[in-house]
Short mmCIF file of C-alpha atoms in Angstrom, two decimals:
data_model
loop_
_atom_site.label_atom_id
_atom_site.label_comp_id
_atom_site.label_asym_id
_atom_site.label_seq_id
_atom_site.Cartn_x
_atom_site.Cartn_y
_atom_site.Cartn_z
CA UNK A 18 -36.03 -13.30 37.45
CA UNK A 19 -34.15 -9.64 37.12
CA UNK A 20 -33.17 -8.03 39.46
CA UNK A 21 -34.57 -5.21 40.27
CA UNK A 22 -32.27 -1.49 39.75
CA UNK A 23 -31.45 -0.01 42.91
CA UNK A 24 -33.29 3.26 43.37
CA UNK A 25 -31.47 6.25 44.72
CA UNK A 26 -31.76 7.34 47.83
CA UNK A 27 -34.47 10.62 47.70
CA UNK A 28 -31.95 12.81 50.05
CA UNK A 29 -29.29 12.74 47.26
CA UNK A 30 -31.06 13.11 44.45
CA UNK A 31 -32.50 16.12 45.95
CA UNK A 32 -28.23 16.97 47.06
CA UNK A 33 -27.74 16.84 42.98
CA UNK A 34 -30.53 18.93 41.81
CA UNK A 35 -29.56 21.89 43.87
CA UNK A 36 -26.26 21.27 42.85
CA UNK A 37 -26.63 21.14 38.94
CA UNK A 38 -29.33 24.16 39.46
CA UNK A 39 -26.40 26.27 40.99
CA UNK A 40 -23.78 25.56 38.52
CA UNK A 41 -26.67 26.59 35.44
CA UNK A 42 -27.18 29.09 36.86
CA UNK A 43 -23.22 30.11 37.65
CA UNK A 44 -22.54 29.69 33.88
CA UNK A 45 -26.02 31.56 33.28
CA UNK A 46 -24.64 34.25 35.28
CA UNK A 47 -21.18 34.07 34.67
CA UNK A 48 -21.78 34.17 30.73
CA UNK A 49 -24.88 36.28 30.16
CA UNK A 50 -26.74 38.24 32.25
CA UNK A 51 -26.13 39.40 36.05
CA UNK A 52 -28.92 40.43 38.01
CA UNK A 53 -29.20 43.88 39.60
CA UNK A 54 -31.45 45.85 42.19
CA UNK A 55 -30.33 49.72 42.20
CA UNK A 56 -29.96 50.87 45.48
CA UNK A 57 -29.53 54.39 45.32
CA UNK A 58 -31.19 57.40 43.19
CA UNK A 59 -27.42 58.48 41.69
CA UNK A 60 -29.06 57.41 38.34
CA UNK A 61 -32.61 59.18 38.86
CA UNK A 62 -34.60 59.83 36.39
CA UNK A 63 -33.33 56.85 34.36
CA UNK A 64 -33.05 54.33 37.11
CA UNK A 65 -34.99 54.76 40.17
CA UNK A 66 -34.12 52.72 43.10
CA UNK A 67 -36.02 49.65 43.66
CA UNK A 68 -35.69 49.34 39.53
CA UNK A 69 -34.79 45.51 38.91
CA UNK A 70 -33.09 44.30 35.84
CA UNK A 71 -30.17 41.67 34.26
CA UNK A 72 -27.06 43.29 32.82
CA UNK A 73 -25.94 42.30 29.65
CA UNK A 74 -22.26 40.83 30.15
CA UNK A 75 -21.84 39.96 26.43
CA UNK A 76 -21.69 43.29 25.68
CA UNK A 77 -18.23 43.79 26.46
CA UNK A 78 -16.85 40.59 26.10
CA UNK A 79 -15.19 38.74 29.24
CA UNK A 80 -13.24 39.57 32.29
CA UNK A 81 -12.07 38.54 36.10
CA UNK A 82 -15.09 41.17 36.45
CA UNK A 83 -16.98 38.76 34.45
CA UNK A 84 -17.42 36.31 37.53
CA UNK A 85 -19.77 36.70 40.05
CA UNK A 86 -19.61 37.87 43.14
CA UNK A 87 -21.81 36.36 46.27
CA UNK A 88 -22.02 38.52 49.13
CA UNK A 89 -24.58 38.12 51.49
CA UNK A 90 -23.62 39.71 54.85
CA UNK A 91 -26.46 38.36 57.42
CA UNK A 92 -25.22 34.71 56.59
CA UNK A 93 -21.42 35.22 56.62
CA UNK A 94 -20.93 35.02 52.86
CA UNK A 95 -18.57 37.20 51.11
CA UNK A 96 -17.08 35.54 47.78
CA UNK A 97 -15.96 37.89 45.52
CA UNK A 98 -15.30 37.39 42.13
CA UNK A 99 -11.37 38.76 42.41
CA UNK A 100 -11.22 35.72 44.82
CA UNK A 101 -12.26 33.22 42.01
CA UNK A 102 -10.88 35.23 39.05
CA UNK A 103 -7.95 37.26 40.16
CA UNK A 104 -5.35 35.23 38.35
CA UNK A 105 -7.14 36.82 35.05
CA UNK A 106 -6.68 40.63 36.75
CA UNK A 107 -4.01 42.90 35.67
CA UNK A 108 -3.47 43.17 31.91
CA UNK A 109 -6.88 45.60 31.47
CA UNK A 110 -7.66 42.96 28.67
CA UNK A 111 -10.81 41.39 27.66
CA UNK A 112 -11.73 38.27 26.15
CA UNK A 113 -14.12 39.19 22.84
CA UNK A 114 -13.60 42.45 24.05
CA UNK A 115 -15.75 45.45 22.64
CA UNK A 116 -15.42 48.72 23.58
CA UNK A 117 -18.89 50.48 25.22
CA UNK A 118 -20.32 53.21 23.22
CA UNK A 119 -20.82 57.00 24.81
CA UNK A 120 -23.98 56.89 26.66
CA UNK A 121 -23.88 53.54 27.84
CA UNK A 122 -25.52 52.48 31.27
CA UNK A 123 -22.99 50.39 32.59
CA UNK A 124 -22.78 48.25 35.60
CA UNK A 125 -18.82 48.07 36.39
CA UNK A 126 -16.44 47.03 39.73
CA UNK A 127 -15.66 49.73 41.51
CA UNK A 128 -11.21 50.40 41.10
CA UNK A 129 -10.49 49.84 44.49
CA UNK A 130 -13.55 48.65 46.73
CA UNK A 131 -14.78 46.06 43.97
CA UNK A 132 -18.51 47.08 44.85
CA UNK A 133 -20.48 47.39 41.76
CA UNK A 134 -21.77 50.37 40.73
CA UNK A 135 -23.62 51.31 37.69
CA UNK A 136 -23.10 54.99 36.04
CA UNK A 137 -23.43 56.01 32.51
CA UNK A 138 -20.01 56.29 30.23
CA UNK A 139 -19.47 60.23 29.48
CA UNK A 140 -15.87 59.87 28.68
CA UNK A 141 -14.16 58.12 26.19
CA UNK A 142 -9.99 57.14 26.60
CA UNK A 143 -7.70 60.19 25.19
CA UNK A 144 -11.11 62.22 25.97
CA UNK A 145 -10.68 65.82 27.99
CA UNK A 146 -13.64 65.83 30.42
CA UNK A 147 -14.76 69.18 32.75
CA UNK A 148 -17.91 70.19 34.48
CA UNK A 149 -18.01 74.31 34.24
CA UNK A 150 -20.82 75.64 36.21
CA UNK A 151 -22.81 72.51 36.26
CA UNK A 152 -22.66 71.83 32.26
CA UNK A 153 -20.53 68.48 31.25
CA UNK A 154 -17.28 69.67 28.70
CA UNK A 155 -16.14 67.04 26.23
CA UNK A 156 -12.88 67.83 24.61
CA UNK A 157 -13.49 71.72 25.24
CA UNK A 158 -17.15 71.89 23.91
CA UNK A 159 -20.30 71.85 26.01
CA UNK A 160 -22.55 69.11 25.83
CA UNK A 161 -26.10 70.45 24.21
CA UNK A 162 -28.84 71.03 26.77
CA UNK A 163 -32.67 71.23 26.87
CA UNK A 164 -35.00 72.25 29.62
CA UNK A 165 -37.09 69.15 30.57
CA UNK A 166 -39.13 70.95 33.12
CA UNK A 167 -39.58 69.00 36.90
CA UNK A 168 -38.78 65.89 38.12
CA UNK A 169 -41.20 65.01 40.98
CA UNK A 170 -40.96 62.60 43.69
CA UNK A 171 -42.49 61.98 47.49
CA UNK A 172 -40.26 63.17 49.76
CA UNK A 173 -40.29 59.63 52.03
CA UNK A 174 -37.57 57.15 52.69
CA UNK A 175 -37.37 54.75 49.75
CA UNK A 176 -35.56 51.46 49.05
CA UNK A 177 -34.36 48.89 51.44
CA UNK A 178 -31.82 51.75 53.00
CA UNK A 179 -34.44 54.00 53.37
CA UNK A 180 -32.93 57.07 51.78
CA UNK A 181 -34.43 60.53 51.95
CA UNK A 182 -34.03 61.76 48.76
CA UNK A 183 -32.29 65.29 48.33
CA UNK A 184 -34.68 68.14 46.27
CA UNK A 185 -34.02 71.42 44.81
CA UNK A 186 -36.92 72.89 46.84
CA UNK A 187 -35.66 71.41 49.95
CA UNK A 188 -35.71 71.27 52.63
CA UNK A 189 -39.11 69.12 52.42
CA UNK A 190 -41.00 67.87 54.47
CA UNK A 191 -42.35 64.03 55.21
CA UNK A 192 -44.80 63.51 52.49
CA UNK A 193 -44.56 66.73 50.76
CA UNK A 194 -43.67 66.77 46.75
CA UNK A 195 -39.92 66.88 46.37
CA UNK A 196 -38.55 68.85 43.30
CA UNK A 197 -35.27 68.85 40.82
CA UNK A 198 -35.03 69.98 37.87
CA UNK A 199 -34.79 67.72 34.59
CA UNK A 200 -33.05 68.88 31.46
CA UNK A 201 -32.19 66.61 28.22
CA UNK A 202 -28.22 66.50 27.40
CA UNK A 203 -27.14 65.17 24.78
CA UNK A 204 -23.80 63.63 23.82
CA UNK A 205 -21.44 63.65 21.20
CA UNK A 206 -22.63 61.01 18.93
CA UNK A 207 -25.77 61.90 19.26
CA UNK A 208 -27.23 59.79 22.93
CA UNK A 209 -29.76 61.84 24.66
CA UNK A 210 -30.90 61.50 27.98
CA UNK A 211 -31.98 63.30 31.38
CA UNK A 212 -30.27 64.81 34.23
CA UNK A 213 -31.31 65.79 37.40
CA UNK A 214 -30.03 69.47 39.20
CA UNK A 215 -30.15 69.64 43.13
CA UNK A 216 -28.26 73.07 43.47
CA UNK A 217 -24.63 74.80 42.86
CA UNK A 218 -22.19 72.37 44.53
CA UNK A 219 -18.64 71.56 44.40
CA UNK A 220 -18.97 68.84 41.72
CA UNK A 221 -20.59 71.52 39.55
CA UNK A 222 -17.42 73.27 38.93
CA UNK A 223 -13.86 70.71 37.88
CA UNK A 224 -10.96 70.98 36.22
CA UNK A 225 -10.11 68.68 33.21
CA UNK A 226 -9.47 65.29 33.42
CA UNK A 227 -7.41 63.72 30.64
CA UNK A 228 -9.08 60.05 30.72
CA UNK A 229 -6.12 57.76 30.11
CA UNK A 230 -5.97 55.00 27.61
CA UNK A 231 -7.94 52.09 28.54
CA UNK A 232 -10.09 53.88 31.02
CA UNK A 233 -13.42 55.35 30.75
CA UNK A 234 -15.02 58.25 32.85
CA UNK A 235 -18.66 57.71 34.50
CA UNK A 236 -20.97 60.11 36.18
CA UNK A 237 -24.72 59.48 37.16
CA UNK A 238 -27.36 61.01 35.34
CA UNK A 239 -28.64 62.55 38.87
CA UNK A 240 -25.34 64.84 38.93
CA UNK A 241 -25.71 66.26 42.40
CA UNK A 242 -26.16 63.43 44.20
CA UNK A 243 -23.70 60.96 42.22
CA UNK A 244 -20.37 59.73 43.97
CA UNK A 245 -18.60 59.02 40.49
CA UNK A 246 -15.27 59.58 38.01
CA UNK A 247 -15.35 63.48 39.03
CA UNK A 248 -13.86 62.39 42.67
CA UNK A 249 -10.42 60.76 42.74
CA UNK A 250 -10.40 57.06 43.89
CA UNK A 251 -8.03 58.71 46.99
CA UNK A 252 -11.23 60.88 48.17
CA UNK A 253 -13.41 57.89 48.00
CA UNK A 254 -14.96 58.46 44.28
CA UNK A 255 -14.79 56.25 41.53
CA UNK A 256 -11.81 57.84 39.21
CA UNK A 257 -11.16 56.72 36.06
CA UNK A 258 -12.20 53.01 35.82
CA UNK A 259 -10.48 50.42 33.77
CA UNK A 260 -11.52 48.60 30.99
CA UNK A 261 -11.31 45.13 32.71
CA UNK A 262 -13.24 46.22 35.52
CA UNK A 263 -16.66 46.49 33.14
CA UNK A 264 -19.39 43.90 34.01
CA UNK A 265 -21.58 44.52 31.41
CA UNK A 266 -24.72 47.33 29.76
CA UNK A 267 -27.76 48.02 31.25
CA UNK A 268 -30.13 47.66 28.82
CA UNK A 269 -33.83 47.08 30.33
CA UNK A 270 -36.01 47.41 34.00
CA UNK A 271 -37.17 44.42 34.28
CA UNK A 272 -39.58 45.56 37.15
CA UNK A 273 -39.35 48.19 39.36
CA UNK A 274 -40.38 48.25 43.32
CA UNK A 275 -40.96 51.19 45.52
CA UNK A 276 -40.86 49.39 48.71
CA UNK A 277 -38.22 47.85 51.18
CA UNK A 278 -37.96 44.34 48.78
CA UNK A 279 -38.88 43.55 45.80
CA UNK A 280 -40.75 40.51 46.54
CA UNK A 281 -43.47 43.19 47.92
CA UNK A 282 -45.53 42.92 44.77
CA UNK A 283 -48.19 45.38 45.77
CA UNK A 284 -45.37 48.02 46.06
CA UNK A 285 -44.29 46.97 41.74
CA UNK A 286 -44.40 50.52 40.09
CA UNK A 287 -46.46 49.58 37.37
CA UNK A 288 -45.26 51.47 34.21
CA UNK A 289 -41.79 50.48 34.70
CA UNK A 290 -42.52 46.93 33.72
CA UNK A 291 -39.86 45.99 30.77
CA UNK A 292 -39.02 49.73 30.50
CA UNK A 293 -35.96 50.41 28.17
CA UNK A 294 -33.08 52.07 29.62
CA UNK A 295 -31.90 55.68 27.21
#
């Protein structure tokens, strides 16, 4: 009579399912597309925080940046992807490396904290960039502008941080209807998109930065409240980021939440569903 197989024991199989469903999805991640929650309004109108969506991390081809990061303070887990990638860091190389194209919304690793961020690529290497009274200057010519009339919002804390968000007609109160204004600016090469004005600050008014070879200058589309390239890495900003550090383009919202987590459903803004990204 044959003997009958053994039958493994349930505990392990169960051991071996999470385990081949986390390296699929490390390779999924690591090779194609990174999820992303926005957590701030530096990119409002185009991204609004609570907007959901993968990153496209063939874009660029590959990088140390290219690994992901797991960090996930209320457990004590903090694995960075310098810490299993670092050996690759230091040449500003790429592997099937393309270059982004002006306009891009790109997710990249911040110089020196290594927190992602996610800006929109103004300046190109050997580029001159300036901000003169509030109006981005590419190589000593103004970037065209169009008035877009209002952008409105609730003036209410939003996202899982519970930001107030900042308004031209402020201050606001709790509730009340929050104002900036929206204009259309449009690129050399032809990318259009909005931008948000708060009010005459110090961000509004630069000199010129030369953006070296291999770097690339960001700045969010809502200028006045965007911690980006215009402030030097040694004030806290973001500086002129390498080409290494690149994750990978924004390309699509996949979904879009207006409350503190996105698994609140009933809080899903529901004409943000699959919405491109200009």
């Amino acid at each position: 009579m044959a003997e009958k197989a053994k039958t493994a024991h349930p505990i392990w199989e169960t051991v071996k399912t999470i385990v081949y469903a986390l390296l699929i999805a490390g390779v999924f991640r690591t090779l194609f597309f990174q999820p992303f929650w926005i957590p701030s309004g530096s990119m409002k109108p185009t991204l609004l925080i609570g907007d959901f969506l993968f990153v496209n991390k063939m874009a660029y081809g590959y990088s140390y940046a290219s690994c992901p990061s797991l960090i996930m303070p209320a457990i004590g887990i903090n694995v960075d992807a310098e810490d299993i990638c670092g050996v690759f860091k230091g040449d500003n190389g790429r592997l099937f490396g393309k270059e982004p194209d002006r306009g891009d919304v790109v997710v990249f690793r911040h110089p020196v904290s290594g927190r992602d961020f996610i800006k929109r690529v103004v300046g190109m290497p050997g580029d001159r960039v300036q901000v003169k009274d509030g109006v981005l200057n590419i190589n000593g010519e103004a970037v065209a502008l169009a008035d877009d009339g209002m952008f409105e919002e609730v003036a209410e804390p939003q996202g899982p941080q519970r930001l107030r968000p900042r308004c031209e007609n402020g201050p606001v109160g709790a509730g009340g209807v929050c104002l900036k204004s929206r204009t259309i600016e449009t690129l050399p090469g032809g990318v259009s998109h909005s931008i948000l004005n708060i009010g005459n600050q110090a961000s509004d008014h630069t000199g010129v930065y030369t953006v070296p070879e291999g770097h690339y200058f960001f700045m969010g589309d809502n200028r006045d409240n965007s911690s980006d390239s215009r402030l030097p890495q040694a004030a806290g900003g973001v500086g002129f980021v390498p080409f290494e550090n690149l994750i990978g383009r924004a390309d699509r919202v996949m979904f879009s939440s207006a409350g503190r987590s996105m698994l609140f459903f009933w809080t899903w803004r529901g004409d943000r569903f699959f919405e491109k990204i200009e």
